[in-house]
Amino acid sequence: MVTGAAGFIGSHLVEALVAQSHEVVCVDSFTDYYDPALKEENAAGLDVARLDLAEQDLDLDGIDGVFHLAGQPGVRSFGDVFEEYVRRNLLASRRVFETAAAAGVRVVFASSSSIYGDAERYPTPEDTEPRPISPYGITKLGCEQLAYAYGQEFGLDAVVLRYFTFYGPRQRPDMALTRIVDALARGATFELYGDGLQSRSFTYVADGVSATIAAMQHAPAGAVYNVGGGEEATMRDVIATLEAVSGRSLDVVERPAVAGDVRRTSADAKRIEDDLGWRATTELGEGLRAQWEWASVRVAAP
Ligand SMILES: NC(=O)c1ccc[n+]([C@@H]2O[C@H](COP(=O)([O-])OP(=O)(O)OC[C@H]3O[C@@H](n4cnc5c(N)ncnc54)[C@H](O)[C@@H]3O)[C@@H](O)[C@H]2O)c1
């Protein structure tokens, strides 16, 4: 079962599982955090059960494992929107963990590099003290700890994956790379938040999906892994690469930094490599080209 199956990462995960001949049960509530029409497009051809996990329990009869990706993403989570983060991350995950513990079914949970905040060490290994600086990161850390508590008290078999900035085709429209390729394709302006020197461990979505499947199949219960690409790059670096790939120049408008957005992420991915033999293999230039090609074809389409 894949929750959040109509989302950016979930839809790629379902495709990869189907390609490996797994039978997949898809769940999503098509929230309006971004245009649900994009989610319909992501899920085209899939049979998605429309369940709101904050209110409804999963039926895990016949399910071997749950990839729990449904949630409320995005670091712009201060203010009243926090209620959606609590609901779609903490309340929804509580139900998923409790149901999975009762059914004896493994859950692989999509957590985030946001739990580290401005980390005390770079590259950041998993045992670094979590110090999230966004309410989003706080809810994700809370979900990790709920998974641990259900593991200790009710035998939940959970694996936590801390995703580091996934990108590629279908990336969410609120994420920077999608906004850049869209602006390049349309000749529109791009709003750059902060000085552009903030950096990320960008992770190509297909690489992240293979880590996620490997974790379901081979990780020990209770494992926590960073899932991050090998190459750290600044926003200025990715803008330059996408300009070169597209042969266009980006019209950048500078805006103040966003509260909750960390200065740097850099994944230490040694643990997942040692345990599962996984390592990101897609070079940033190659992945950015794939995302540009996807976006430019869409914008050109009638
Ligand atoms: N994209 C990234 O770089 C990244 C990084 C770190 C963590 N994550 C986590 O990975 C997961 C997937 O991220 P994404 O970028 O694909 O986001 P996404 O918003 O595209 O996908 C999440 C999906 O979950 C669904 N959903 C939300 N609340 C739900 C509920 N209560 N019941 C049922 N479905 C619900 C949404 O409709 C959406 O389709 C999220 O949990 C996110 O926090 C993503």
mmCIF file of C-alpha atoms and ligand atoms in Angstrom:
data_model
loop_
_atom_site.group_PDB
_atom_site.id
_atom_site.type_symbol
_atom_site.label_atom_id
_atom_site.label_comp_id
_atom_site.label_asym_id
_atom_site.label_seq_id
_atom_site.Cartn_x
_atom_site.Cartn_y
_atom_site.Cartn_z
ATOM 1 C CA MET A 1 0.000 0.000 0.000
ATOM 2 C CA VAL A 2 1.185 3.499 -0.832
ATOM 3 C CA THR A 3 -0.368 6.443 0.995
ATOM 4 C CA GLY A 4 0.025 9.798 -0.732
ATOM 5 C CA ALA A 5 -0.019 7.848 -4.013
ATOM 6 C CA ALA A 6 -1.252 10.825 -6.058
ATOM 7 C CA GLY A 7 1.559 13.058 -4.824
ATOM 8 C CA PHE A 8 4.928 13.767 -6.392
ATOM 9 C CA ILE A 9 6.997 11.015 -4.763
ATOM 10 C CA GLY A 10 4.111 8.592 -4.138
ATOM 11 C CA SER A 11 3.156 8.466 -7.820
ATOM 12 C CA HIS A 12 6.751 7.621 -8.805
ATOM 13 C CA LEU A 13 6.904 4.975 -6.082
ATOM 14 C CA VAL A 14 3.704 3.325 -7.333
ATOM 15 C CA GLU A 15 5.052 3.256 -10.882
ATOM 16 C CA ALA A 16 8.290 1.624 -9.747
ATOM 17 C CA LEU A 17 6.443 -0.997 -7.664
ATOM 18 C CA VAL A 18 4.086 -1.844 -10.527
ATOM 19 C CA ALA A 19 7.090 -2.144 -12.863
ATOM 20 C CA GLN A 20 8.488 -4.723 -10.405
ATOM 21 C CA SER A 21 5.180 -6.646 -10.661
ATOM 22 C CA HIS A 22 3.910 -5.795 -7.173
ATOM 23 C CA GLU A 23 0.191 -5.371 -6.626
ATOM 24 C CA VAL A 24 -0.248 -1.882 -5.208
ATOM 25 C CA VAL A 25 -3.163 -0.420 -3.266
ATOM 26 C CA CYS A 26 -3.139 3.380 -3.626
ATOM 27 C CA VAL A 27 -4.525 5.814 -1.050
ATOM 28 C CA ASP A 28 -4.766 9.616 -1.208
ATOM 29 C CA SER A 29 -7.237 12.301 -0.170
ATOM 30 C CA PHE A 30 -6.215 14.781 -2.910
ATOM 31 C CA THR A 31 -5.753 17.696 -0.506
ATOM 32 C CA ASP A 32 -5.821 21.211 -1.937
ATOM 33 C CA TYR A 33 -2.334 22.185 -0.687
ATOM 34 C CA TYR A 34 -1.618 22.503 -4.412
ATOM 35 C CA ASP A 35 -3.940 22.127 -7.390
ATOM 36 C CA PRO A 36 -5.606 18.693 -7.045
ATOM 37 C CA ALA A 37 -5.770 18.563 -10.865
ATOM 38 C CA LEU A 38 -1.999 17.982 -10.789
ATOM 39 C CA LYS A 39 -2.564 15.044 -8.448
ATOM 40 C CA GLU A 40 -5.222 13.662 -10.817
ATOM 41 C CA GLU A 41 -2.593 13.881 -13.532
ATOM 42 C CA ASN A 42 0.051 12.169 -11.365
ATOM 43 C CA ALA A 43 -2.419 9.380 -10.615
ATOM 44 C CA ALA A 44 -3.737 8.959 -14.160
ATOM 45 C CA GLY A 45 -4.363 5.263 -14.752
ATOM 46 C CA LEU A 46 -4.206 4.401 -11.048
ATOM 47 C CA ASP A 47 -7.123 3.304 -8.943
ATOM 48 C CA VAL A 48 -6.756 5.516 -5.865
ATOM 49 C CA ALA A 49 -8.901 5.003 -2.759
ATOM 50 C CA ARG A 50 -9.916 8.452 -1.497
ATOM 51 C CA LEU A 51 -9.347 8.252 2.233
ATOM 52 C CA ASP A 52 -8.574 11.053 4.657
ATOM 53 C CA LEU A 53 -6.126 9.332 6.972
ATOM 54 C CA ALA A 54 -6.682 11.886 9.725
ATOM 55 C CA GLU A 55 -10.236 10.516 10.036
ATOM 56 C CA GLN A 56 -10.367 7.065 8.480
ATOM 57 C CA ASP A 57 -8.420 3.903 9.239
ATOM 58 C CA LEU A 58 -6.704 1.847 6.574
ATOM 59 C CA ASP A 59 -7.940 -1.645 5.763
ATOM 60 C CA LEU A 60 -4.715 -3.669 5.824
ATOM 61 C CA ASP A 61 -6.258 -7.035 5.057
ATOM 62 C CA GLY A 62 -3.918 -8.727 2.548
ATOM 63 C CA ILE A 63 -1.351 -5.897 2.666
ATOM 64 C CA ASP A 64 2.338 -6.839 3.086
ATOM 65 C CA GLY A 65 3.661 -3.364 3.824
ATOM 66 C CA VAL A 66 2.635 0.291 3.938
ATOM 67 C CA PHE A 67 4.697 3.069 2.371
ATOM 68 C CA HIS A 68 3.355 6.018 4.340
ATOM 69 C CA LEU A 69 4.062 9.089 2.242
ATOM 70 C CA ALA A 70 0.766 10.948 2.733
ATOM 71 C CA GLY A 71 1.301 14.170 4.600
ATOM 72 C CA GLN A 72 1.427 17.922 4.561
ATOM 73 C CA PRO A 73 4.776 19.020 3.106
ATOM 74 C CA GLY A 74 6.402 22.468 2.822
ATOM 75 C CA VAL A 75 8.321 24.510 5.394
ATOM 76 C CA ARG A 76 5.989 27.550 5.237
ATOM 77 C CA SER A 77 4.212 26.211 8.245
ATOM 78 C CA PHE A 78 4.162 29.003 10.824
ATOM 79 C CA GLY A 79 0.817 30.601 11.642
ATOM 80 C CA ASP A 80 -2.678 29.152 11.374
ATOM 81 C CA VAL A 81 -1.692 26.590 8.717
ATOM 82 C CA PHE A 82 0.021 24.668 11.509
ATOM 83 C CA GLU A 83 -3.335 22.990 12.160
ATOM 84 C CA GLU A 84 -3.121 21.300 8.744
ATOM 85 C CA TYR A 85 0.396 20.082 9.586
ATOM 86 C CA VAL A 86 -0.792 18.611 12.864
ATOM 87 C CA ARG A 87 -3.783 16.994 11.193
ATOM 88 C CA ARG A 88 -2.197 15.626 8.035
ATOM 89 C CA ASN A 89 1.106 14.601 9.625
ATOM 90 C CA LEU A 90 0.594 13.784 13.305
ATOM 91 C CA LEU A 91 -3.086 12.792 13.463
ATOM 92 C CA ALA A 92 -3.005 10.887 10.173
ATOM 93 C CA SER A 93 0.233 9.062 11.029
ATOM 94 C CA ARG A 94 -1.070 8.084 14.462
ATOM 95 C CA ARG A 95 -3.918 6.211 12.773
ATOM 96 C CA VAL A 96 -1.621 4.583 10.228
ATOM 97 C CA PHE A 97 0.871 3.452 12.891
ATOM 98 C CA GLU A 98 -1.804 2.113 15.203
ATOM 99 C CA THR A 99 -3.587 0.188 12.458
ATOM 100 C CA ALA A 100 -0.296 -1.221 11.113
ATOM 101 C CA ALA A 101 0.867 -2.264 14.589
ATOM 102 C CA ALA A 102 -2.413 -4.123 15.172
ATOM 103 C CA ALA A 103 -2.170 -5.834 11.768
ATOM 104 C CA GLY A 104 1.558 -6.689 12.132
ATOM 105 C CA VAL A 105 2.384 -4.864 8.905
ATOM 106 C CA ARG A 106 5.639 -2.949 8.275
ATOM 107 C CA VAL A 107 5.452 0.817 7.706
ATOM 108 C CA VAL A 108 8.116 2.775 5.850
ATOM 109 C CA PHE A 109 7.580 6.387 6.875
ATOM 110 C CA ALA A 110 8.588 9.410 4.763
ATOM 111 C CA SER A 111 10.234 11.802 7.187
ATOM 112 C CA SER A 112 12.359 14.780 6.241
ATOM 113 C CA SER A 113 15.784 16.394 6.500
ATOM 114 C CA SER A 114 13.791 19.284 8.049
ATOM 115 C CA ILE A 115 13.949 17.488 11.391
ATOM 116 C CA TYR A 116 17.635 18.542 11.650
ATOM 117 C CA GLY A 117 16.984 22.289 11.287
ATOM 118 C CA ASP A 118 20.270 24.187 11.028
ATOM 119 C CA ALA A 119 22.214 21.061 11.904
ATOM 120 C CA GLU A 120 25.179 21.003 14.217
ATOM 121 C CA ARG A 121 27.200 18.891 11.704
ATOM 122 C CA TYR A 122 27.538 18.740 7.901
ATOM 123 C CA PRO A 123 27.294 16.263 6.251
ATOM 124 C CA THR A 124 24.652 15.334 8.794
ATOM 125 C CA PRO A 125 24.524 11.748 10.111
ATOM 126 C CA GLU A 126 21.339 10.289 11.580
ATOM 127 C CA ASP A 127 22.485 10.562 15.215
ATOM 128 C CA THR A 128 22.736 14.357 15.006
ATOM 129 C CA GLU A 129 20.525 16.102 17.541
ATOM 130 C CA PRO A 130 17.246 17.054 15.801
ATOM 131 C CA ARG A 131 16.545 20.778 16.077
ATOM 132 C CA PRO A 132 13.821 21.610 13.544
ATOM 133 C CA ILE A 133 13.252 25.309 12.839
ATOM 134 C CA SER A 134 9.889 24.902 11.101
ATOM 135 C CA PRO A 135 6.566 23.686 12.465
ATOM 136 C CA TYR A 136 6.592 21.250 9.516
ATOM 137 C CA GLY A 137 9.874 19.746 10.762
ATOM 138 C CA ILE A 138 8.444 19.536 14.262
ATOM 139 C CA THR A 139 5.442 17.513 13.057
ATOM 140 C CA LYS A 140 7.704 15.183 11.059
ATOM 141 C CA LEU A 141 9.923 14.643 14.097
ATOM 142 C CA GLY A 142 6.787 14.016 16.141
ATOM 143 C CA CYS A 143 5.713 11.367 13.616
ATOM 144 C CA GLU A 144 9.115 9.675 13.882
ATOM 145 C CA GLN A 145 8.746 9.576 17.649
ATOM 146 C CA LEU A 146 5.202 8.240 17.401
ATOM 147 C CA ALA A 147 6.521 5.430 15.193
ATOM 148 C CA TYR A 148 9.167 4.695 17.829
ATOM 149 C CA ALA A 149 6.597 4.696 20.643
ATOM 150 C CA TYR A 150 4.280 2.365 18.727
ATOM 151 C CA GLY A 151 7.307 0.174 18.089
ATOM 152 C CA GLN A 152 8.228 0.007 21.777
ATOM 153 C CA GLU A 153 4.727 -0.386 23.167
ATOM 154 C CA PHE A 154 2.780 -2.173 20.420
ATOM 155 C CA GLY A 155 5.467 -3.894 18.339
ATOM 156 C CA LEU A 156 5.112 -1.645 15.275
ATOM 157 C CA ASP A 157 7.679 -2.581 12.621
ATOM 158 C CA ALA A 158 8.592 0.862 11.300
ATOM 159 C CA VAL A 159 11.453 2.210 9.201
ATOM 160 C CA VAL A 160 12.006 5.969 9.079
ATOM 161 C CA LEU A 161 13.457 7.603 5.966
ATOM 162 C CA ARG A 162 14.616 11.218 6.102
ATOM 163 C CA TYR A 163 14.226 12.491 2.563
ATOM 164 C CA PHE A 164 16.528 15.310 1.405
ATOM 165 C CA THR A 165 14.932 17.617 -1.247
ATOM 166 C CA PHE A 166 13.659 15.250 -3.913
ATOM 167 C CA TYR A 167 13.421 16.632 -7.440
ATOM 168 C CA GLY A 168 12.571 15.432 -10.942
ATOM 169 C CA PRO A 169 9.458 15.255 -13.099
ATOM 170 C CA ARG A 170 6.194 16.022 -11.206
ATOM 171 C CA GLN A 171 8.021 17.809 -8.407
ATOM 172 C CA ARG A 172 5.481 19.778 -6.335
ATOM 173 C CA PRO A 173 4.664 23.229 -7.730
ATOM 174 C CA ASP A 174 5.649 24.960 -4.466
ATOM 175 C CA MET A 175 9.223 23.590 -4.683
ATOM 176 C CA ALA A 176 12.001 25.770 -6.065
ATOM 177 C CA LEU A 177 13.148 23.645 -8.997
ATOM 178 C CA THR A 178 9.634 23.335 -10.383
ATOM 179 C CA ARG A 179 9.191 27.084 -10.063
ATOM 180 C CA ILE A 180 12.512 27.628 -11.887
ATOM 181 C CA VAL A 181 11.836 25.277 -14.815
ATOM 182 C CA ASP A 182 8.314 26.637 -15.122
ATOM 183 C CA ALA A 183 9.565 30.248 -15.211
ATOM 184 C CA LEU A 184 12.206 29.300 -17.807
ATOM 185 C CA ALA A 185 9.653 27.486 -19.966
ATOM 186 C CA ARG A 186 7.102 30.308 -19.815
ATOM 187 C CA GLY A 187 9.517 33.237 -19.839
ATOM 188 C CA ALA A 188 8.094 34.288 -16.469
ATOM 189 C CA THR A 189 9.905 35.692 -13.427
ATOM 190 C CA PHE A 190 11.247 33.491 -10.633
ATOM 191 C CA GLU A 191 11.058 34.665 -7.037
ATOM 192 C CA LEU A 192 14.298 33.713 -5.285
ATOM 193 C CA TYR A 193 13.920 33.661 -1.517
ATOM 194 C CA GLY A 194 17.088 34.661 0.345
ATOM 195 C CA ASP A 195 20.505 35.221 -1.229
ATOM 196 C CA GLY A 196 20.555 32.044 -3.330
ATOM 197 C CA LEU A 197 23.532 30.664 -1.432
ATOM 198 C CA GLN A 198 21.385 28.291 0.601
ATOM 199 C CA SER A 199 22.371 24.750 -0.396
ATOM 200 C CA ARG A 200 20.712 21.356 -0.502
ATOM 201 C CA SER A 201 21.523 17.670 -0.947
ATOM 202 C CA PHE A 202 19.295 17.338 -4.011
ATOM 203 C CA THR A 203 18.013 13.790 -4.519
ATOM 204 C CA TYR A 204 16.675 12.554 -7.842
ATOM 205 C CA VAL A 205 13.239 11.050 -7.285
ATOM 206 C CA ALA A 206 14.006 7.704 -8.951
ATOM 207 C CA ASP A 207 17.000 7.263 -6.635
ATOM 208 C CA GLY A 208 14.863 8.120 -3.609
ATOM 209 C CA VAL A 209 12.207 5.648 -4.718
ATOM 210 C CA SER A 210 14.749 2.831 -4.983
ATOM 211 C CA ALA A 211 15.966 3.619 -1.448
ATOM 212 C CA THR A 212 12.361 3.511 -0.248
ATOM 213 C CA ILE A 213 11.700 0.097 -1.790
ATOM 214 C CA ALA A 214 15.028 -1.265 -0.493
ATOM 215 C CA ALA A 215 14.066 -0.090 3.008
ATOM 216 C CA MET A 216 10.744 -1.952 2.854
ATOM 217 C CA GLN A 217 12.456 -5.127 1.688
ATOM 218 C CA HIS A 218 15.700 -5.213 3.651
ATOM 219 C CA ALA A 219 15.940 -2.666 6.502
ATOM 220 C CA PRO A 220 15.964 -3.913 10.090
ATOM 221 C CA ALA A 221 12.904 -2.901 12.152
ATOM 222 C CA GLY A 222 13.351 0.485 13.796
ATOM 223 C CA ALA A 223 16.013 1.667 11.332
ATOM 224 C CA VAL A 224 16.352 5.389 10.589
ATOM 225 C CA TYR A 225 18.079 6.444 7.376
ATOM 226 C CA ASN A 226 18.979 9.623 5.565
ATOM 227 C CA VAL A 227 18.021 9.411 1.897
ATOM 228 C CA GLY A 228 20.082 12.038 0.159
ATOM 229 C CA GLY A 229 21.860 12.613 -3.111
ATOM 230 C CA GLY A 230 25.631 12.819 -3.109
ATOM 231 C CA GLU A 231 25.858 16.324 -4.548
ATOM 232 C CA GLU A 232 25.183 19.419 -2.510
ATOM 233 C CA ALA A 233 24.421 22.526 -4.579
ATOM 234 C CA THR A 234 23.293 26.090 -3.945
ATOM 235 C CA MET A 235 20.218 27.662 -5.513
ATOM 236 C CA ARG A 236 22.592 29.791 -7.625
ATOM 237 C CA ASP A 237 24.302 26.584 -8.871
ATOM 238 C CA VAL A 238 21.044 24.946 -9.930
ATOM 239 C CA ILE A 239 19.824 28.125 -11.610
ATOM 240 C CA ALA A 240 23.060 28.285 -13.638
ATOM 241 C CA THR A 241 22.765 24.601 -14.613
ATOM 242 C CA LEU A 242 19.126 24.959 -15.639
ATOM 243 C CA GLU A 243 19.933 28.062 -17.676
ATOM 244 C CA ALA A 244 22.649 26.100 -19.479
ATOM 245 C CA VAL A 245 20.393 23.068 -20.009
ATOM 246 C CA SER A 246 17.497 25.164 -21.322
ATOM 247 C CA GLY A 247 19.597 27.667 -23.271
ATOM 248 C CA ARG A 248 17.548 30.455 -21.669
ATOM 249 C CA SER A 249 18.229 33.026 -19.009
ATOM 250 C CA LEU A 250 16.141 33.231 -15.874
ATOM 251 C CA ASP A 251 14.486 36.469 -14.820
ATOM 252 C CA VAL A 252 15.145 36.450 -11.057
ATOM 253 C CA VAL A 253 13.355 38.665 -8.538
ATOM 254 C CA GLU A 254 14.949 38.612 -5.091
ATOM 255 C CA ARG A 255 12.704 38.214 -2.072
ATOM 256 C CA PRO A 256 13.452 37.912 1.659
ATOM 257 C CA ALA A 257 14.309 34.462 3.011
ATOM 258 C CA VAL A 258 11.367 32.348 4.189
ATOM 259 C CA ALA A 259 11.044 31.593 7.914
ATOM 260 C CA GLY A 260 11.668 27.895 8.535
ATOM 261 C CA ASP A 261 13.913 27.431 5.473
ATOM 262 C CA VAL A 262 17.291 26.088 6.626
ATOM 263 C CA ARG A 263 20.561 27.476 5.297
ATOM 264 C CA ARG A 264 22.014 24.159 4.339
ATOM 265 C CA THR A 265 21.238 20.459 4.106
ATOM 266 C CA SER A 266 23.883 17.861 3.454
ATOM 267 C CA ALA A 267 23.076 14.197 3.846
ATOM 268 C CA ASP A 268 25.534 11.758 5.335
ATOM 269 C CA ALA A 269 24.155 8.657 3.620
ATOM 270 C CA LYS A 270 26.760 6.183 4.880
ATOM 271 C CA ARG A 271 24.334 4.249 7.084
ATOM 272 C CA ILE A 272 21.908 3.354 4.292
ATOM 273 C CA GLU A 273 24.814 2.499 2.004
ATOM 274 C CA ASP A 274 26.341 0.179 4.621
ATOM 275 C CA ASP A 275 23.024 -1.491 5.521
ATOM 276 C CA LEU A 276 21.183 -1.619 2.203
ATOM 277 C CA GLY A 277 23.858 -0.978 -0.421
ATOM 278 C CA TRP A 278 21.922 2.084 -1.600
ATOM 279 C CA ARG A 279 23.587 5.164 -2.940
ATOM 280 C CA ALA A 280 22.204 7.958 -5.143
ATOM 281 C CA THR A 281 23.482 7.461 -8.680
ATOM 282 C CA THR A 282 21.855 10.226 -10.727
ATOM 283 C CA GLU A 283 24.135 13.196 -11.293
ATOM 284 C CA LEU A 284 22.566 16.558 -10.617
ATOM 285 C CA GLY A 285 23.041 17.788 -14.200
ATOM 286 C CA GLU A 286 21.355 14.664 -15.573
ATOM 287 C CA GLY A 287 18.425 14.922 -13.168
ATOM 288 C CA LEU A 288 17.946 18.626 -13.810
ATOM 289 C CA ARG A 289 17.867 17.928 -17.547
ATOM 290 C CA ALA A 290 15.094 15.355 -17.015
ATOM 291 C CA GLN A 291 13.083 17.839 -14.956
ATOM 292 C CA TRP A 292 13.570 20.593 -17.559
ATOM 293 C CA GLU A 293 12.488 18.279 -20.389
ATOM 294 C CA TRP A 294 9.376 17.263 -18.496
ATOM 295 C CA ALA A 295 8.419 20.865 -17.689
ATOM 296 C CA SER A 296 9.138 22.313 -21.131
ATOM 297 C CA VAL A 297 7.049 19.654 -22.881
ATOM 298 C CA ARG A 298 4.135 20.325 -20.525
ATOM 299 C CA VAL A 299 4.262 24.074 -21.014
ATOM 300 C CA ALA A 300 4.459 23.658 -24.802
ATOM 301 C CA ALA A 301 1.485 21.242 -24.835
ATOM 302 C CA PRO A 302 -1.861 22.776 -25.891
HETATM 303 N N1 LIG B 1 9.451 16.268 -1.786
HETATM 304 C C1 LIG B 1 10.452 16.266 -0.923
HETATM 305 O O1 LIG B 1 11.573 16.703 -1.239
HETATM 306 C C2 LIG B 1 10.270 15.728 0.468
HETATM 307 C C3 LIG B 1 11.322 15.888 1.389
HETATM 308 C C4 LIG B 1 11.152 15.402 2.677
HETATM 309 C C5 LIG B 1 10.002 14.718 3.033
HETATM 310 N N2 LIG B 1 8.991 14.590 2.115
HETATM 311 C C6 LIG B 1 7.786 13.863 2.531
HETATM 312 O O2 LIG B 1 7.491 12.879 1.563
HETATM 313 C C7 LIG B 1 6.074 12.749 1.425
HETATM 314 C C8 LIG B 1 5.670 12.946 -0.020
HETATM 315 O O3 LIG B 1 6.064 14.261 -0.432
HETATM 316 P P1 LIG B 1 5.651 14.878 -1.839
HETATM 317 O O4 LIG B 1 6.670 15.911 -2.169
HETATM 318 O O5 LIG B 1 5.353 13.779 -2.784
HETATM 319 O O6 LIG B 1 4.305 15.641 -1.416
HETATM 320 P P2 LIG B 1 2.854 15.676 -2.114
HETATM 321 O O7 LIG B 1 2.100 16.771 -1.435
HETATM 322 O O8 LIG B 1 3.002 15.741 -3.594
HETATM 323 O O9 LIG B 1 2.242 14.263 -1.715
HETATM 324 C C9 LIG B 1 1.607 14.023 -0.481
HETATM 325 C C10 LIG B 1 0.240 13.434 -0.771
HETATM 326 O O10 LIG B 1 -0.391 13.116 0.479
HETATM 327 C C11 LIG B 1 -1.778 13.374 0.353
HETATM 328 N N3 LIG B 1 -2.346 13.580 1.678
HETATM 329 C C12 LIG B 1 -2.089 14.612 2.540
HETATM 330 N N4 LIG B 1 -2.821 14.478 3.664
HETATM 331 C C13 LIG B 1 -3.550 13.334 3.528
HETATM 332 C C14 LIG B 1 -4.494 12.659 4.358
HETATM 333 N N5 LIG B 1 -4.850 13.150 5.556
HETATM 334 N N6 LIG B 1 -5.036 11.511 3.897
HETATM 335 C C15 LIG B 1 -4.692 11.001 2.680
HETATM 336 N N7 LIG B 1 -3.807 11.609 1.854
HETATM 337 C C16 LIG B 1 -3.248 12.759 2.272
HETATM 338 C C17 LIG B 1 -1.849 14.614 -0.528
HETATM 339 O O11 LIG B 1 -3.109 14.751 -1.186
HETATM 340 C C18 LIG B 1 -0.682 14.404 -1.490
HETATM 341 O O12 LIG B 1 -1.112 13.855 -2.736
HETATM 342 C C19 LIG B 1 5.446 13.782 2.381
HETATM 343 O O13 LIG B 1 5.123 13.129 3.587
HETATM 344 C C20 LIG B 1 6.576 14.783 2.584
HETATM 345 O O14 LIG B 1 6.460 15.446 3.829
HETATM 346 C C21 LIG B 1 9.107 15.085 0.863
#
